[in-house]
Coordinates of C-alpha atoms in Angstrom, one line a residue:
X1 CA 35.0 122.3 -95.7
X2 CA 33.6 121.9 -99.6
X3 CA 30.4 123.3 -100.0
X4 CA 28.7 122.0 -103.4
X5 CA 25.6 124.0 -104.3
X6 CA 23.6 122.7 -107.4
X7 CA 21.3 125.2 -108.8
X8 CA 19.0 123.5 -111.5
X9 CA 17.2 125.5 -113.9
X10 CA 14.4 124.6 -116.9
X11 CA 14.1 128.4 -117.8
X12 CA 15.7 131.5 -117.2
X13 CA 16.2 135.3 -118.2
X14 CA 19.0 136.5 -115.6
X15 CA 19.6 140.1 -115.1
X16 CA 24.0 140.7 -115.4
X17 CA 24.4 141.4 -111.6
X18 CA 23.3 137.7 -111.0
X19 CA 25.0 136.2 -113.4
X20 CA 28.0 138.2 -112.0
X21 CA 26.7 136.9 -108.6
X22 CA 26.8 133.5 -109.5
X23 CA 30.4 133.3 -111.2
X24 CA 31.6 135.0 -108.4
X25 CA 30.6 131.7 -105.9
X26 CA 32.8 128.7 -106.9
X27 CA 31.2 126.4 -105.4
X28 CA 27.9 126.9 -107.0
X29 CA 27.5 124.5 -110.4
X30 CA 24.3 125.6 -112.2
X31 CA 22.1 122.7 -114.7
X32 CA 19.8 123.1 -117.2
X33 CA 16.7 120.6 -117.3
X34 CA 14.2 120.8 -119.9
X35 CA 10.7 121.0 -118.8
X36 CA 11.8 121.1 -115.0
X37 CA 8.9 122.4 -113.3
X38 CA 10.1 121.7 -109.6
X39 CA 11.2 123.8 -107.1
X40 CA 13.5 121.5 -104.2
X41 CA 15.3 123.1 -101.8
X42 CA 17.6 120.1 -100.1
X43 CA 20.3 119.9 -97.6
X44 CA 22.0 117.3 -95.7
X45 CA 18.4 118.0 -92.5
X46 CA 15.8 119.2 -94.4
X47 CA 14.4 119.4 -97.6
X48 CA 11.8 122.0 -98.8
X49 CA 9.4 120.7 -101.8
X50 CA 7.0 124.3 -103.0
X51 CA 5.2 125.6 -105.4
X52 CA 7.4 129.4 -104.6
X53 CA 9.4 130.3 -107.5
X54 CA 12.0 132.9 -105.9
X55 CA 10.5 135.7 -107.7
X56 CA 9.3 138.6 -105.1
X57 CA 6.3 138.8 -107.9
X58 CA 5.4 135.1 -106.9
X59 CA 6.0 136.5 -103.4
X60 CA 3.4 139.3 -103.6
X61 CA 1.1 138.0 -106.1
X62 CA 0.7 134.3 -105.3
X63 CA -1.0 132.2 -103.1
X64 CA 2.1 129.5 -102.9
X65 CA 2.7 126.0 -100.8
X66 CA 5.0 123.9 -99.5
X67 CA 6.2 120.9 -97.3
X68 CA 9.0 120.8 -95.7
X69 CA 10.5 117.4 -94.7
X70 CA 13.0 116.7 -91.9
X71 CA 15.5 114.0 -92.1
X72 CA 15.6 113.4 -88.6
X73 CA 11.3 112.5 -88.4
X74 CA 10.8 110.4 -91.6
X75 CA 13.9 109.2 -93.3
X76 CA 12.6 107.4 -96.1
X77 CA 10.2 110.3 -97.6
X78 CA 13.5 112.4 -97.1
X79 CA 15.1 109.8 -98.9
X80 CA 13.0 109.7 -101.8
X81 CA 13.2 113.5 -102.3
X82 CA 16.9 113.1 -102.3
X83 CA 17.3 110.4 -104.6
X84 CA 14.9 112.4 -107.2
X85 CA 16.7 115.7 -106.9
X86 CA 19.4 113.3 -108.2
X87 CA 17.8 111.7 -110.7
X88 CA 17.5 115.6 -112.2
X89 CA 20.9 116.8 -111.3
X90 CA 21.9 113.7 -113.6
X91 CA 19.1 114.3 -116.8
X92 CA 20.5 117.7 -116.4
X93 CA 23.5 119.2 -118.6
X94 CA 25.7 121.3 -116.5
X95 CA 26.3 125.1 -118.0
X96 CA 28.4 128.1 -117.1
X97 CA 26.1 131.0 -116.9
X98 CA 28.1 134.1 -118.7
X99 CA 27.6 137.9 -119.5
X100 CA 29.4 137.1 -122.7
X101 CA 28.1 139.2 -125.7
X102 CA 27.2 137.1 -128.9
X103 CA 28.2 138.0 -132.0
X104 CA 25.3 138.1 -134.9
X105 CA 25.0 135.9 -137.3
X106 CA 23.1 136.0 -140.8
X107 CA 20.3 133.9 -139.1
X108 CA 20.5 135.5 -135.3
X109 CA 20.0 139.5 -135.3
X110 CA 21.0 141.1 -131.9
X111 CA 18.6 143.2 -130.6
X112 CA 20.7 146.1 -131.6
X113 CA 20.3 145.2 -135.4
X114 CA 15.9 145.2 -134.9
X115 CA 15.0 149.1 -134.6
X116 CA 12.5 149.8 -131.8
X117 CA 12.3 146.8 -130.3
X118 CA 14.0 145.2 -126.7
X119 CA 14.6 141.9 -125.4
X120 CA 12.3 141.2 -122.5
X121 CA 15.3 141.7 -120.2
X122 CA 15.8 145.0 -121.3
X123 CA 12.2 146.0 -121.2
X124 CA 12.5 145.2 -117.4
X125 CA 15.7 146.8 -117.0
X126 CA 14.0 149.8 -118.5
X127 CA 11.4 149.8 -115.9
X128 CA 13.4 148.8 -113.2
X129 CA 12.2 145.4 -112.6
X130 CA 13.9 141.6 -112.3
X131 CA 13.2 140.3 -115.7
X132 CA 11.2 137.1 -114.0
X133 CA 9.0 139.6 -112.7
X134 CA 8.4 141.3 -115.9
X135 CA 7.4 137.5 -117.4
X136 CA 5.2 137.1 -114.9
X137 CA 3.4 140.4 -115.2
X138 CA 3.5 139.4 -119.6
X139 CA 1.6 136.5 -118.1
X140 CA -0.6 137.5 -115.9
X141 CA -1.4 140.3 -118.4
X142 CA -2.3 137.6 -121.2
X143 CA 0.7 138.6 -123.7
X144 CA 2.4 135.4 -122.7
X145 CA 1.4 132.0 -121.7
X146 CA 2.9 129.2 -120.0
X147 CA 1.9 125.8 -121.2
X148 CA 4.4 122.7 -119.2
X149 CA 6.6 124.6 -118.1
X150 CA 8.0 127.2 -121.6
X151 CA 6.2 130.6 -122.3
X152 CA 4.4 131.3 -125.6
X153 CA 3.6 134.6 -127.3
X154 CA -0.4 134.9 -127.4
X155 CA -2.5 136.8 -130.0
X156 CA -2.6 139.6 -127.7
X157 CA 1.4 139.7 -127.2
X158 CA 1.3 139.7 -131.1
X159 CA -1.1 142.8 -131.4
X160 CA 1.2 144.6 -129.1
X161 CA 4.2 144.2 -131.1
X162 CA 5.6 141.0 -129.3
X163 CA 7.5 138.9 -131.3
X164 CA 9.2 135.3 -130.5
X165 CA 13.0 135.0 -131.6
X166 CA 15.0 131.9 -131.0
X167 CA 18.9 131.9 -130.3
X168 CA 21.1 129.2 -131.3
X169 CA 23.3 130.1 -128.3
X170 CA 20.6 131.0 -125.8
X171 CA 17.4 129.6 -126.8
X172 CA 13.9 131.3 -127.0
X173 CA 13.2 134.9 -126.3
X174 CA 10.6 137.5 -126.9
X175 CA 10.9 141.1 -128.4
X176 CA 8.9 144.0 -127.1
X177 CA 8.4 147.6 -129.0
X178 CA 10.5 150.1 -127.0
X179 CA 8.1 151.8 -125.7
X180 CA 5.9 149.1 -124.6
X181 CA 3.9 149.1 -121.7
X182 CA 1.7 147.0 -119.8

């Protein structure tokens, strides 16, 4: 029996050990949707619409929601999930997620060319936390904010050294001082 998982994604910061979690699992394609704000978790029974990212920070630190619909008791709502969950997987471009290094360019520094500072995924792996936890904590902290769905530096981010970066490969990221704390 196939099994086809879609994972779709409108922001992300994976740690290596689930990227190397994810390749591992053929049958998983992973999307990228810009400004994708829902969370849909769908089979061929039931279908899960929430406001829970899968985050244990959300977990611990949120008041979350969500409804769960059953094929099997009202079809057409079930339905209409579905056929939206399509309509994303088809706005969405497909990706392979990969540990592959990037070379630096004139216009794209790697973090090891920028003394003293770290990537926000190396800040968490510093501290020993999922990088989506540490984002939230940037957040909830007030050196980030998240306006429709994409985080922005704030003032206070930029007092304590933060500074936004953008990646032709991989998009926008933040850079922390090394020994930041928060």
């Amino acid at each position: 029996m196939k099994i086809d998982v879609r994972i779709i994604y409108g922001k992300s910061e994976l740690q290596p050990e689930e990227i190397s979690w994810l390749n591992e699992l053929s049958y998983i394609r992973t999307s990228f949707c810009k400004n994708l704000h829902a969370k849909c978790y769908l089979n061929e029974e039931v279908c899960i619409v929430t406001s829970l990212n899968l985050y244990e920070f959300s977990q611990v630190n949120n008041n979350e929601m969500g409804v769960l619909i059953r094929r099997s008791e009202d079809a057409e709502l079930y339905k209409d999930a579905y056929e939206e969950a399509q309509r994303i997987i088809r706005i969405s471009e497909e990706v392979r997620i990969s540990l592959e290094r990037v070379a630096a360019g004139a216009d794209d520094k790697s973090d090891d060319d920028l003394p003293g500072k770290l990537t926000s995924s190396k800040v968490a792996q510093k501290i020993g936390v999922k990088t989506a936890d540490f984002i939230e904590s940037l957040i909830a902290a007030g050196y980030l904010e998240c306006k429709d769905g994409r985080n922005y530096l704030t003032q206070q981010g930029k007092d304590a050294g933060g500074e936004f970066r953008m990646s032709p490969k991989f998009g926008p990221y933040f850079l922390w001082p090394e020994n930041f704390k928060i």
